[in-house]
XYZ file of C-alpha atoms in Angstrom:
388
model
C 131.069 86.167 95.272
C 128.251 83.299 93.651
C 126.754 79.667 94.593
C 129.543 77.677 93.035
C 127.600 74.208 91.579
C 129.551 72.927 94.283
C 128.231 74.410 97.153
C 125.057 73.918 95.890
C 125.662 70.235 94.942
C 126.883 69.423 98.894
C 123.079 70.552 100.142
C 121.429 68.023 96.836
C 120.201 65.641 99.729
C 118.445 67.801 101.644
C 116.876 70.034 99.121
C 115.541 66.201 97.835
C 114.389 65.399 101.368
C 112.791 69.025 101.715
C 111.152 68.133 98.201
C 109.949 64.965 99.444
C 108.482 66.174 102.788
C 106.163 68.226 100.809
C 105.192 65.655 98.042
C 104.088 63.684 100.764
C 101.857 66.081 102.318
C 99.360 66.071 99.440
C 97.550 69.131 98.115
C 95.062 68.685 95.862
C 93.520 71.512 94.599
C 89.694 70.732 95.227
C 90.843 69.542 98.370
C 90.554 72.647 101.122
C 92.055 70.439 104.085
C 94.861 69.069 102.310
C 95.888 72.327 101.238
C 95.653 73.929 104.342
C 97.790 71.499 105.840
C 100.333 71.897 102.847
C 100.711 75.143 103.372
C 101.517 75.218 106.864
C 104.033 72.557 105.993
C 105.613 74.649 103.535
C 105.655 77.694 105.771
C 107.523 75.311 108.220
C 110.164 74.831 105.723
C 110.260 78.155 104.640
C 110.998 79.215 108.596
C 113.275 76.440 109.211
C 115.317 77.302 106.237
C 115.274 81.177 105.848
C 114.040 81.642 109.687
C 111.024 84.323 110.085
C 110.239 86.340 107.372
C 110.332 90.598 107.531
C 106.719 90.443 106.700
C 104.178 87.942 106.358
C 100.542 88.214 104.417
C 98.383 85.393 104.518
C 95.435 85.581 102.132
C 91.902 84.068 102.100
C 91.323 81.836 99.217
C 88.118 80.876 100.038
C 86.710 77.327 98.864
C 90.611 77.459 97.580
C 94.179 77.135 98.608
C 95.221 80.350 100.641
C 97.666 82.629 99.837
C 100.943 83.192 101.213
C 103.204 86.341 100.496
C 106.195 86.190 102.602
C 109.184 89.434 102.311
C 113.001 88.883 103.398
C 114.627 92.428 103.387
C 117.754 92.779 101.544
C 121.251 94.724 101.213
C 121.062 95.505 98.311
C 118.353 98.421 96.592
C 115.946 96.168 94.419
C 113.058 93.873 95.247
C 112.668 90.594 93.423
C 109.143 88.177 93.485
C 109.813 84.470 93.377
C 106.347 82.684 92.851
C 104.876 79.030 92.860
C 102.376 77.376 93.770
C 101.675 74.486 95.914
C 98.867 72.794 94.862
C 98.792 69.932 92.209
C 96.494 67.668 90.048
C 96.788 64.548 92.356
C 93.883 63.525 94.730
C 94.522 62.211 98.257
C 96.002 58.962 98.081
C 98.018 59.161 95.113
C 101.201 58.973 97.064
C 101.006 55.991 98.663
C 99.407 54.213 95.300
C 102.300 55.723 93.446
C 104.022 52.807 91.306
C 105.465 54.668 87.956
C 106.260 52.716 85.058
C 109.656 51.001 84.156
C 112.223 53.127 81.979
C 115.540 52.657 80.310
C 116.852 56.211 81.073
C 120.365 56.019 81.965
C 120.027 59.189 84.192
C 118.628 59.177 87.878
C 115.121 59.905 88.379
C 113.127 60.819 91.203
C 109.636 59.722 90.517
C 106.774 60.968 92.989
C 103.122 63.099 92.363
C 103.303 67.001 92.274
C 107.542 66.498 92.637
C 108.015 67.816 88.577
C 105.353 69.986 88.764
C 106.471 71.725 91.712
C 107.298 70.686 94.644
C 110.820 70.650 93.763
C 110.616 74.357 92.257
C 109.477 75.329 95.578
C 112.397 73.977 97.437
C 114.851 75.265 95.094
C 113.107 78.442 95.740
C 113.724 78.570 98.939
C 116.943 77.268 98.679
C 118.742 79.761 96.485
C 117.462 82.758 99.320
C 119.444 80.079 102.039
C 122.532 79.733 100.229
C 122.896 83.761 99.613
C 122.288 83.871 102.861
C 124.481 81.261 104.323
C 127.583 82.248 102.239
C 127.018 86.053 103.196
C 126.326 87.630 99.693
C 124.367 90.730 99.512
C 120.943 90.315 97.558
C 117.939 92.349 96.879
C 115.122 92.453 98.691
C 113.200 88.666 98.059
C 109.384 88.562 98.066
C 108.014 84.795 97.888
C 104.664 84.343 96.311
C 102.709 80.806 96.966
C 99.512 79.946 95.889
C 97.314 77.100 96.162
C 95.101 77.644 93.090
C 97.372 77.512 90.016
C 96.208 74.123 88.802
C 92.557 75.378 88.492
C 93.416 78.659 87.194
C 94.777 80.780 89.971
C 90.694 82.509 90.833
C 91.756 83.150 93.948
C 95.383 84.374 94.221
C 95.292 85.918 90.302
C 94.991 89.426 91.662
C 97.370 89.199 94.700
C 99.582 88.014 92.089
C 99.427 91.162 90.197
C 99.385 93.317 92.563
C 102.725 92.343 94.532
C 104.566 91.660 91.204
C 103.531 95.297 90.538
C 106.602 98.035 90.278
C 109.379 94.407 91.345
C 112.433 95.098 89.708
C 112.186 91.146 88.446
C 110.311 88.049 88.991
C 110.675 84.153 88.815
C 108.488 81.807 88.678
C 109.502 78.326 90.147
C 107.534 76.065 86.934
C 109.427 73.042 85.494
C 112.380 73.879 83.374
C 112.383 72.531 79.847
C 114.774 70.216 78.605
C 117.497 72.525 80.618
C 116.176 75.831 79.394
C 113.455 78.943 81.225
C 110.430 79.762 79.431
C 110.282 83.178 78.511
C 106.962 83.556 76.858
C 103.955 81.451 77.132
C 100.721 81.279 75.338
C 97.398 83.427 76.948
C 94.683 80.642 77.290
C 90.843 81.565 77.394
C 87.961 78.542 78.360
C 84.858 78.612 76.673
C 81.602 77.333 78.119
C 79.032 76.628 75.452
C 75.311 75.528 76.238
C 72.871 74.777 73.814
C 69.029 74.875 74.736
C 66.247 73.043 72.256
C 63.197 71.188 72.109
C 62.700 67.895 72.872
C 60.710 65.746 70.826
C 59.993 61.935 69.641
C 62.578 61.259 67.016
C 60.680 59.108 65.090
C 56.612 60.188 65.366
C 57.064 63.984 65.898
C 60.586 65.294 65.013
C 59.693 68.619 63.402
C 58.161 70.056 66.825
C 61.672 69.746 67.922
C 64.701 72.011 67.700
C 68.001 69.756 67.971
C 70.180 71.388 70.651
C 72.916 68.955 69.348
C 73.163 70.211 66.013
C 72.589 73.473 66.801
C 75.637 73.127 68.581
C 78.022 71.595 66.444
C 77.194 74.322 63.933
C 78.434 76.323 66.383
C 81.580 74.687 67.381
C 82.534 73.910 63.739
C 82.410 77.818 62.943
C 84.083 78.442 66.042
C 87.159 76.249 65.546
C 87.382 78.688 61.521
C 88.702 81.427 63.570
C 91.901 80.062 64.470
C 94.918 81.351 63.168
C 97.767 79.131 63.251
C 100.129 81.956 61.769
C 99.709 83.670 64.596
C 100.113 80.957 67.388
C 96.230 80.884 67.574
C 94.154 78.191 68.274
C 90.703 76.942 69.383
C 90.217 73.116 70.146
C 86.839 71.608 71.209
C 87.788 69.371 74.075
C 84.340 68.048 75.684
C 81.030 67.384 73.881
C 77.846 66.550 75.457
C 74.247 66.129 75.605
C 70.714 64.466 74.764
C 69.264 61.888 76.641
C 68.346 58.775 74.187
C 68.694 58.337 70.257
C 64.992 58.928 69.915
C 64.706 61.766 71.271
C 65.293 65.044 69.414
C 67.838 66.494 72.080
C 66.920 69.768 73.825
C 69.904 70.317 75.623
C 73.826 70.306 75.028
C 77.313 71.699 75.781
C 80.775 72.142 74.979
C 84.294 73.199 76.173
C 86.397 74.980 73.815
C 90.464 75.525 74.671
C 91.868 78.595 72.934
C 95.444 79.286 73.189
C 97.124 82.851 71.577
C 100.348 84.636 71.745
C 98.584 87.534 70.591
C 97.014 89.826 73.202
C 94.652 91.088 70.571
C 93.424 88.402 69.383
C 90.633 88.082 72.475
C 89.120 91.417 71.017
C 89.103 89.773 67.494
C 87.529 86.057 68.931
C 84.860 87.966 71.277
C 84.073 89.628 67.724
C 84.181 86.929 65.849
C 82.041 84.390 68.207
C 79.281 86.712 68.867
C 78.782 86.760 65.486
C 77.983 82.821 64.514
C 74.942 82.242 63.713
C 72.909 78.413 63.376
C 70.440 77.225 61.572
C 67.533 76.554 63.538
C 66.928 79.714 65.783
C 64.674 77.765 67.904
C 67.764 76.659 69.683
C 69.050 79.224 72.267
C 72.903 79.092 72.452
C 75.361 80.776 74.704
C 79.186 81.128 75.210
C 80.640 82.152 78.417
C 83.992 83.238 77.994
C 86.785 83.047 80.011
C 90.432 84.574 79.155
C 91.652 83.384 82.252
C 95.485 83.847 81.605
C 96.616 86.937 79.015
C 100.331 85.767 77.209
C 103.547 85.958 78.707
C 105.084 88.481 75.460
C 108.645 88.629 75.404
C 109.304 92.283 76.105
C 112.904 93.908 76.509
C 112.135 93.364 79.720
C 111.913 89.944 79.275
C 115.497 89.851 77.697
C 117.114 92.077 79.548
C 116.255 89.241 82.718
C 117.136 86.256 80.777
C 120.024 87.738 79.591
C 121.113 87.819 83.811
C 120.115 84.202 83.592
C 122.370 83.451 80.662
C 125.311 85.304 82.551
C 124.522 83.378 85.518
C 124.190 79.771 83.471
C 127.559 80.729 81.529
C 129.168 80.817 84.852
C 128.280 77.472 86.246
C 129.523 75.936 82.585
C 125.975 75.402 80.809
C 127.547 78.162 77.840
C 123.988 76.345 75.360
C 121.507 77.955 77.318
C 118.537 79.191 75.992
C 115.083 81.072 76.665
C 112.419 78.973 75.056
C 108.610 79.375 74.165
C 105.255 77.059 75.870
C 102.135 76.941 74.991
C 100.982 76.691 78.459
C 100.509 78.824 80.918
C 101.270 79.764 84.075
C 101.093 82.530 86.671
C 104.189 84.121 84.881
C 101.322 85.398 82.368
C 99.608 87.560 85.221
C 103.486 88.871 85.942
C 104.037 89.476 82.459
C 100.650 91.855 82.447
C 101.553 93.871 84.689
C 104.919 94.854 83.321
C 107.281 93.355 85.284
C 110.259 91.414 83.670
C 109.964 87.987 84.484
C 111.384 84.681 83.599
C 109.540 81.133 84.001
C 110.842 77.703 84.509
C 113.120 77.334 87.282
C 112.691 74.323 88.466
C 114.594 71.336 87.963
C 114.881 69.036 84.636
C 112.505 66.128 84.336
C 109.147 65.096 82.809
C 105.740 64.205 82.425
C 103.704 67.070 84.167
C 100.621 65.719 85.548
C 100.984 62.087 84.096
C 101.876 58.875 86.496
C 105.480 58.619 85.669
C 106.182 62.831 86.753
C 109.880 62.683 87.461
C 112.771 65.002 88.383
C 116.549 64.291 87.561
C 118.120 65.101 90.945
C 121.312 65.576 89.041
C 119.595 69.078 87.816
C 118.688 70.848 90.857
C 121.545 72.100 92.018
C 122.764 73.555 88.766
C 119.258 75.138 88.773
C 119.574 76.294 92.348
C 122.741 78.105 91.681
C 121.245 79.287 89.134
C 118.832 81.169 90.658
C 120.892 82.680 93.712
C 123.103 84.003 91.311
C 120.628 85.542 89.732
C 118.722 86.686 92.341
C 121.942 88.301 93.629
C 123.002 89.745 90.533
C 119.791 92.255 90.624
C 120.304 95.417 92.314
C 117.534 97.085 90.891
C 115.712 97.375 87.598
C 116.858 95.105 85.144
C 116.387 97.827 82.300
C 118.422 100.957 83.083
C 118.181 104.312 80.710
C-alpha cells in the first residue's frame, strides 16, 4: 500500500488552509512572543491532525524560539526524524502589509510571508504522518523536530538537533524543494566578525600620531578574501564594512562581516590557519577575527544516496521518473544531521520561489505530489537505510 497523488490531492485544501493558519500567526525570529504563540499554534495542528503524541519534549530556547521534539510510535522497527523550523525573516506586521508584485506565471501561486520558506514544509510534514495513518499503512517510528531559531542560525536548538538525529535510521528536513528536486548536500557556512582598533587623530594637522583602523582593515579583508578556493566550492565574501566618524579624522575604529561558504569540512582547519596568519601594515592597529563555523556541510555520503535513492523510488511511483538530488549553497539544519552521521535528505517542501524576498510563493499544484512523496518514503523505511 502508498499515498496515491490522488489521495493526497483530495486533502490540497486543507493542507493550504493548515499552511495559511500558521503564516498568519507570525514568528519572527527576534520576536520571543510571536514565537511562543506560533508554536503553540503549530502544536495545535500537530494534535488536531496526528492527535497526542507518544512523547513530548519541549525545550528552552531562551531569548529564542523553543524547541519542540514530538515522537509517534510506529509498526514498523526503524525511527525516522522529520525537522523544520518555524520561525522566519518577517517582522510583525508583514502579513497584513503583504501586497506581492504582479507576474505572468501561468501556474497558480500562493503568495504569503514565511509560506515558501516553511510554513508549507511544516504542514506537509505533518501531513504525510496523517495520511499513513489514515489509510492504515505501517510506518516507522516518526520523531518531529521544530525549532524556532533556524533563521538566525539555530544557537539554541543546534545541539538538540544533533542529539535526537543521533543513531535515526533517516531524516528529512521540511526546507523548500528546488525547482522539483531535494537537496542532498549543502555548503558549511562560517561568519566572521572583524574589529579593527586605531588611533584617532586630525587628518589634516596631525595625521602621523594616528594609526588608521580603516586601512588597517581593508588590508585585512583583501588578504582574507586570497584564501578562497573556488575549485573547491570555497568562498569568502566581505558583506558589511564600517567605521570612522568624519573624513578628517584618522579613524580609530572599524569592522567587518565576512561570509564563507565550503563543501569541504577541512577547509575550516586550513582558513583558521590561514587568517591567523595575515598580517597589516601599521601594527599600531589592533585587529581581531571572531570566528564562527556555525553550520559544518551537508557531504553526500552513501548514506546520503542510499536515502535519496528511497526518494527516487518513491517519486518514480507517483510519475515524476526526472527526479533528481541536487546541490545548495545554503544551509540548513540538514548540515547538523549530516554531522552526526545520519542519512538525511533536504528539501521537502513544496515548489515555489523567492525565499525571504516580498513575492515568496508556493505552487499549490506541488504539495501534494510532495506530500506523497514523503509518506511513501517515510513508510518505505523499516530500519537503516544502509544494510551490510
Amino acid at each position: 500500500m502508498s499515498i496515491s497523488l490522488e489521495l493526497a490531492e483530495a486533502h490540497v485544501e486543507q493542507m493550504l488552509d493548515d499552511a495559511m493558519l500558521l503564516v498568519n500567526q507570525e514568528t519572527y525570529s527576534f520576536d520571543k512572543p510571536a514565537l511562543d504563540a506560533g508554536l503553540k499554534v503549530l502544536l495545535g495542528l500537530v494534535e488536531k491532525r496526528l492527535g497526542p503524541s507518544d512523547d513530548k519534549q519541549l525545550h528552552d530556547g531562551d531569548i529564542r524560539g523553543d524547541i519542540a521534539v514530538l515522537t509517534y510510535k510506529g509498526d514498523l522497527p526503524g525511527n525516522v526524524v522529520i525537522a523544520g523550523h518555524y520561525d522566519t525573516v518577517w517582522p510583525a506586521g508583514a502579513v497584513e502589509a503583504w501586497d506581492p508584485p504582479a507576474h505572468d506565471d501561468p501556474r497558480e501561486r500562493l503568495s504569503a510571508p514565511g509560506i515558501f520558506d516553511m510554513k508549507i514544509g511544516l504542514t506537509q510534514g505533518i501531513w504525510a504522518l496523517k495520511l499513513l495513518k489514515d489509510a492504515g499503512i505501517p510506518h516507522p517510528t516518526v520523531t518531529y523536530i521544530f525549532n524556532g531559531d533556524e533563521e538566525i542560525g539555530s544557537p539554541s536548538s543546534q545541539r538538540i538537533i544533533e542529539n535526537v538525529a543521533t543513531g535515526a535510521d533517516a531524516a528529512f528536513v521540511l526546507e523548500a524543494s528546488v525547482d522539483g528536486n531535494v537537496k542532498v548536500t549543502r555548503k558549511g557556512i562560517g561568519d566572521i566578525n572583524v574589529t579593527a582598533t586605531g588611533i584617532e587623530a586630525h587628518a589634516g594637522l596631525e595625521p602621523e600620531k594616528g594609526a588608521n583602523a580603516i586601512t588597517a582593515l581593508m588590508e585585512w579583508c583583501l588578504e582574507a578574501t586570497k584564501y578562497a578556493d573556488p575549485e573547491k566550492g570555497t568562498s569568502i565574501n566581505v558583506g558589511v564594512v564600517g567605521g570612522g566618524t568624519g573624513a578628517n579624522v584618522v579613524p580609530g575604529s572599524a569592522y567587518a562581516k565576512l561570509d564563507v561558504r565550503h563543501w569541504v569540512p577541512e577547509e575550516t582547519q586550513r582558513l583558521d590557519a590561514a587568517l591567523d596568519a595575515i598580517t597589516w601594515s601599521d601594527p599600531r592597529v589592533e585587529i581581531t577575527a571572531e570566528r564562527n563555523w556555525n553550520r559544518p556541510p551537508m557531504v553526500h555520503t552513501e548514506g546520503t544516496e542510499a536515502l535519496f535513492q528511497v526518494l527516487k523510488s518513491q517519486a518514480e511511483a507517483l510519475g515524476h521518473s526526472d527526479f533528481e538530488g541536487v546541490s545548495v549553497g545554503g544551509g540548513s539544519d540538514a548540515n547538523f544531521i549530516s554531522a552526526v552521521g545520519t542519512p538525511v535528505v533536504c528539501g521537502l517542501g513544496a515548489g515555489g520561489a523567492g525565499a525571504h524576498a516580498r513575492y515568496e510563493f508556493i505552487y499549490p499544484d506541488s504539495v501534494p505530489f510532495f506530500t506523497a512523496l514523503l509518506a511513501n518514503s517515510i513508510a518505505a523505511i523499516d530500519g537503516p537505510v544502509i544494510t551490510d
